[in-house]
Amino acid sequence: MSQPAPEIQVCVLSQPRLLGAVRAMLETFAERIGFCETRRGELVLAVDEAMTNIIRHGYGHAPDCRIWLSLRELPSPRRGIRVEIEDHQAAFDPEEVSGRSLDEVRPGGLGLHLIRQLTNVCRHERRSEGGMRLVIEKFCDDASTGPSPAGTQTPGAASR
Amino acid sequence: MSQPAPEIQVCVLSQPRLLGAVRAMLETFAERIGFCETRRGELVLAVDEAMTNIIRHGYGHAPDCRIWLSLRELPSPRRGIRVEIEDHQAAFDPEEVSGRSLDEVRPGGLGLHLIRQLTNVCRHERRSEGGMRLVIEKFCDDASTGPSPAGTQTPGAASR
Amino acid sequence: MTSVDAMTIVEEPRGDALVLRPIGDVDLSRSPHMRERLTKAIASPAKRLIVDLSKVPYMDSSGVATLVEALQHCRKAGKKLVLAALQPKVRSIFEIAKLTQVFDVVDKVDGAGA
Amino acid sequence: MTSVDAMTIVEEPRGDALVLRPIGDVDLSRSPHMRERLTKAIASPAKRLIVDLSKVPYMDSSGVATLVEALQHCRKAGKKLVLAALQPKVRSIFEIAKLTQVFDVVDKVDGAGA
Ligand SMILES: Nc1ncnc2c1ncn2[C@@H]1O[C@H](COP(=O)(O)OP(=O)(O)O)[C@@H](O)[C@H]1O
Ligand SMILES: Nc1ncnc2c1ncn2[C@@H]1O[C@H](COP(=O)(O)OP(=O)(O)O)[C@@H](O)[C@H]1O
């Protein structure tokens, strides 16, 4: 890749108790980049949801798998952050599982919806080494909550 | 190495503005492990001083070098954390530069002193790949401030 | 240390209501514990459960799912579930999920008739 | 974005004293900016500098070094440097460095004769 190195790269074990430390790091990084409290809270939630999904659906709660994150300041003039979140799980098709309709009241089915809603760019890729890469971008001056429309409403179909 | 994988590994560019994010992560990790506010503040300061020294003395403020950290919960019954901080700089001899005497009032010369004072284990190693590895351990129930005596008083002798 | 953390949840009976006050972030590591405590509270004689979220600065969808589940169980048991004192970040996840209409949400525990 | 951050430092003249109130962590990314501001303040007509640390939750040795350097410059210039309202974590680094005796340290800005 010809893009500059990420400012911060993290490899974290797939354990829920470690999520808080990653959130704290991202929150502080976003603050230094110039995100207001609301926007950085949204970014942190989106990334937390992605890690939560990997732990639950990707790794089925196995505590010794790995999640990789890279944090990058977006090049000016666009102020913002790109976060890439990678796993080594069996791939799933995010088009197939675009979250539930928000009009149903039931537990769950909210994660993918939140990730799309809270970010300016949100793209799933298959890694050539196996597993998935979720690329998220969030801009400092994102006035609305996210651009990406909720896709088709077919919850709970994918891997594991 | 036969020891279990570190809970969290970080690779961060050698830029002062990124230190805050690493501190926030370590602080939250230590809180979850069970460190009280005072002890985790000490651990965070020790690790910050180590990164600061690498940025200043190891890399001479070059912003595109790398610092690696690994965070590991110590196996029970010892509650605590091991942090390893690695760089790819020219090696220096920490025995030769054990910080200034605290009776002199002058700016600087405090970093190594603090690192030793605030930790229960503090050991510099040469990496076989080049560069240094600083291994720090801090226990939750560390009642005193650190065990390691200040070494010889020969400030400002090493590399760069 | 297990992978799932216990969290402090203060319980306080108030007349025929029970106030539950979780303290700290409610994420995937803590929502299982909150779920357990809610299940117990629903099985108690209390007619209303008031979840005081004033001490919860952060909640993710696993916490929201836990509360939605508790709401369903309360309805089945003929009980009321009230959410009180949501901090702004927590309120906004309920708003995005269009759940502020579904729950009884009040500004203060005292406003929950407790 | 440069590698060295500006930080907010509020300045407030009080009689013949100047109060400097940095806001936020003082680490390697911010101590150069604090150094600049202290240098200017020492060059000002103020006879005493009072550094109000009540809004500094964290300081590392680069911040301490900056203050030690300012102390030396103040002494040369026949001025007084007072540190006020240190938070516990910041106080403890001054204690470990045996610097609480070297600086004038007061609990409150008002106690600094300002
Ligand atoms: N990282 C992932 N790996 C595998 N499957 C996933 C992943 N993320 C989401 N999914 C699938 O998409 C569905 C919807 O996810 P989500 O919207 O987060 O709701 P929930 O996690 O509550 O089911 C999940 O039930 C799961 O089948
Ligand atoms: N990571 C490092 N790489 C190279 N030299 C170092 C490193 N850490 C410390 N040193 C050397 O040890 C000396 C003492 O370090 P320290 O006690 O932190 O005080 P200061 O950094 O203020 O000089 C430094 O001046 C430097 O010569």
Short mmCIF file of N, CA and C in Angstrom, two decimals, chain A residues 16 19 23 45-59 61 67 85 111 115, chain C residues 27-29 31 58 60-62:
data_model
loop_
_atom_site.label_atom_id
_atom_site.label_comp_id
_atom_site.label_asym_id
_atom_site.label_seq_id
_atom_site.Cartn_x
_atom_site.Cartn_y
_atom_site.Cartn_z
N PRO A 16 -13.99 -9.44 25.77
CA PRO A 16 -14.80 -8.26 26.05
C PRO A 16 -14.16 -7.30 27.05
N LEU A 19 -12.16 -4.35 25.64
CA LEU A 19 -12.76 -3.35 24.76
C LEU A 19 -12.61 -1.93 25.32
N ARG A 23 -11.31 1.47 23.44
CA ARG A 23 -12.18 2.65 23.35
C ARG A 23 -11.48 3.90 23.90
N LEU A 45 -18.30 4.35 19.51
CA LEU A 45 -19.40 3.37 19.53
C LEU A 45 -19.36 2.48 18.28
N ALA A 46 -19.15 3.09 17.12
CA ALA A 46 -19.10 2.30 15.88
C ALA A 46 -17.99 1.25 15.94
N VAL A 47 -16.81 1.65 16.40
CA VAL A 47 -15.68 0.72 16.46
C VAL A 47 -15.92 -0.35 17.52
N ASP A 48 -16.48 0.03 18.63
CA ASP A 48 -16.84 -0.93 19.68
C ASP A 48 -17.82 -1.97 19.14
N GLU A 49 -18.81 -1.52 18.39
CA GLU A 49 -19.80 -2.45 17.83
C GLU A 49 -19.14 -3.44 16.86
N ALA A 50 -18.18 -2.94 16.10
CA ALA A 50 -17.49 -3.82 15.15
C ALA A 50 -16.69 -4.88 15.90
N MET A 51 -16.00 -4.47 16.96
CA MET A 51 -15.22 -5.44 17.74
C MET A 51 -16.14 -6.44 18.45
N THR A 52 -17.24 -5.94 18.97
CA THR A 52 -18.23 -6.79 19.63
C THR A 52 -18.78 -7.85 18.68
N ASN A 53 -19.08 -7.45 17.46
CA ASN A 53 -19.56 -8.41 16.47
C ASN A 53 -18.53 -9.48 16.16
N ILE A 54 -17.27 -9.06 16.05
CA ILE A 54 -16.22 -10.04 15.78
C ILE A 54 -16.11 -11.04 16.93
N ILE A 55 -16.12 -10.53 18.16
CA ILE A 55 -16.01 -11.42 19.33
C ILE A 55 -17.19 -12.39 19.37
N ARG A 56 -18.40 -11.87 19.12
CA ARG A 56 -19.58 -12.72 19.25
C ARG A 56 -19.80 -13.62 18.04
N HIS A 57 -19.88 -13.00 16.88
CA HIS A 57 -20.25 -13.79 15.69
C HIS A 57 -19.04 -14.37 14.99
N GLY A 58 -17.96 -13.59 14.91
CA GLY A 58 -16.79 -14.06 14.18
C GLY A 58 -16.10 -15.18 14.93
N TYR A 59 -15.83 -14.93 16.21
CA TYR A 59 -15.03 -15.88 16.98
C TYR A 59 -15.86 -16.69 17.98
N HIS A 61 -17.04 -16.07 20.79
CA HIS A 61 -16.57 -15.83 22.17
C HIS A 61 -15.28 -16.54 22.53
N ILE A 67 -7.89 -9.49 17.17
CA ILE A 67 -8.51 -8.40 16.41
C ILE A 67 -7.44 -7.35 16.17
N ILE A 85 -10.52 -2.43 10.92
CA ILE A 85 -10.68 -3.46 11.94
C ILE A 85 -10.65 -4.81 11.24
N GLY A 111 -26.22 -3.69 15.86
CA GLY A 111 -24.80 -3.36 15.70
C GLY A 111 -24.44 -2.81 14.32
N ILE A 115 -23.18 0.98 13.19
CA ILE A 115 -21.90 1.23 12.52
C ILE A 115 -22.13 2.06 11.26
N ASP C 27 -20.83 -2.43 28.51
CA ASP C 27 -20.45 -2.95 27.19
C ASP C 27 -20.56 -4.47 27.21
N LEU C 28 -20.01 -5.11 26.19
CA LEU C 28 -20.13 -6.57 26.08
C LEU C 28 -19.57 -7.28 27.31
N SER C 29 -18.62 -6.67 28.00
CA SER C 29 -18.03 -7.34 29.16
C SER C 29 -18.94 -7.24 30.38
N SER C 31 -22.62 -6.36 30.15
CA SER C 31 -24.05 -6.55 29.97
C SER C 31 -24.53 -7.92 30.47
N TYR C 58 -21.44 5.29 29.24
CA TYR C 58 -21.31 4.63 27.93
C TYR C 58 -22.11 3.34 27.90
N ASP C 60 -23.21 0.17 24.89
CA ASP C 60 -23.22 -0.24 23.49
C ASP C 60 -24.47 -1.08 23.23
N SER C 61 -24.56 -1.67 22.03
CA SER C 61 -25.82 -2.33 21.67
C SER C 61 -26.06 -3.58 22.51
N SER C 62 -25.03 -4.13 23.13
CA SER C 62 -25.27 -5.30 23.99
C SER C 62 -26.01 -4.87 25.26
#
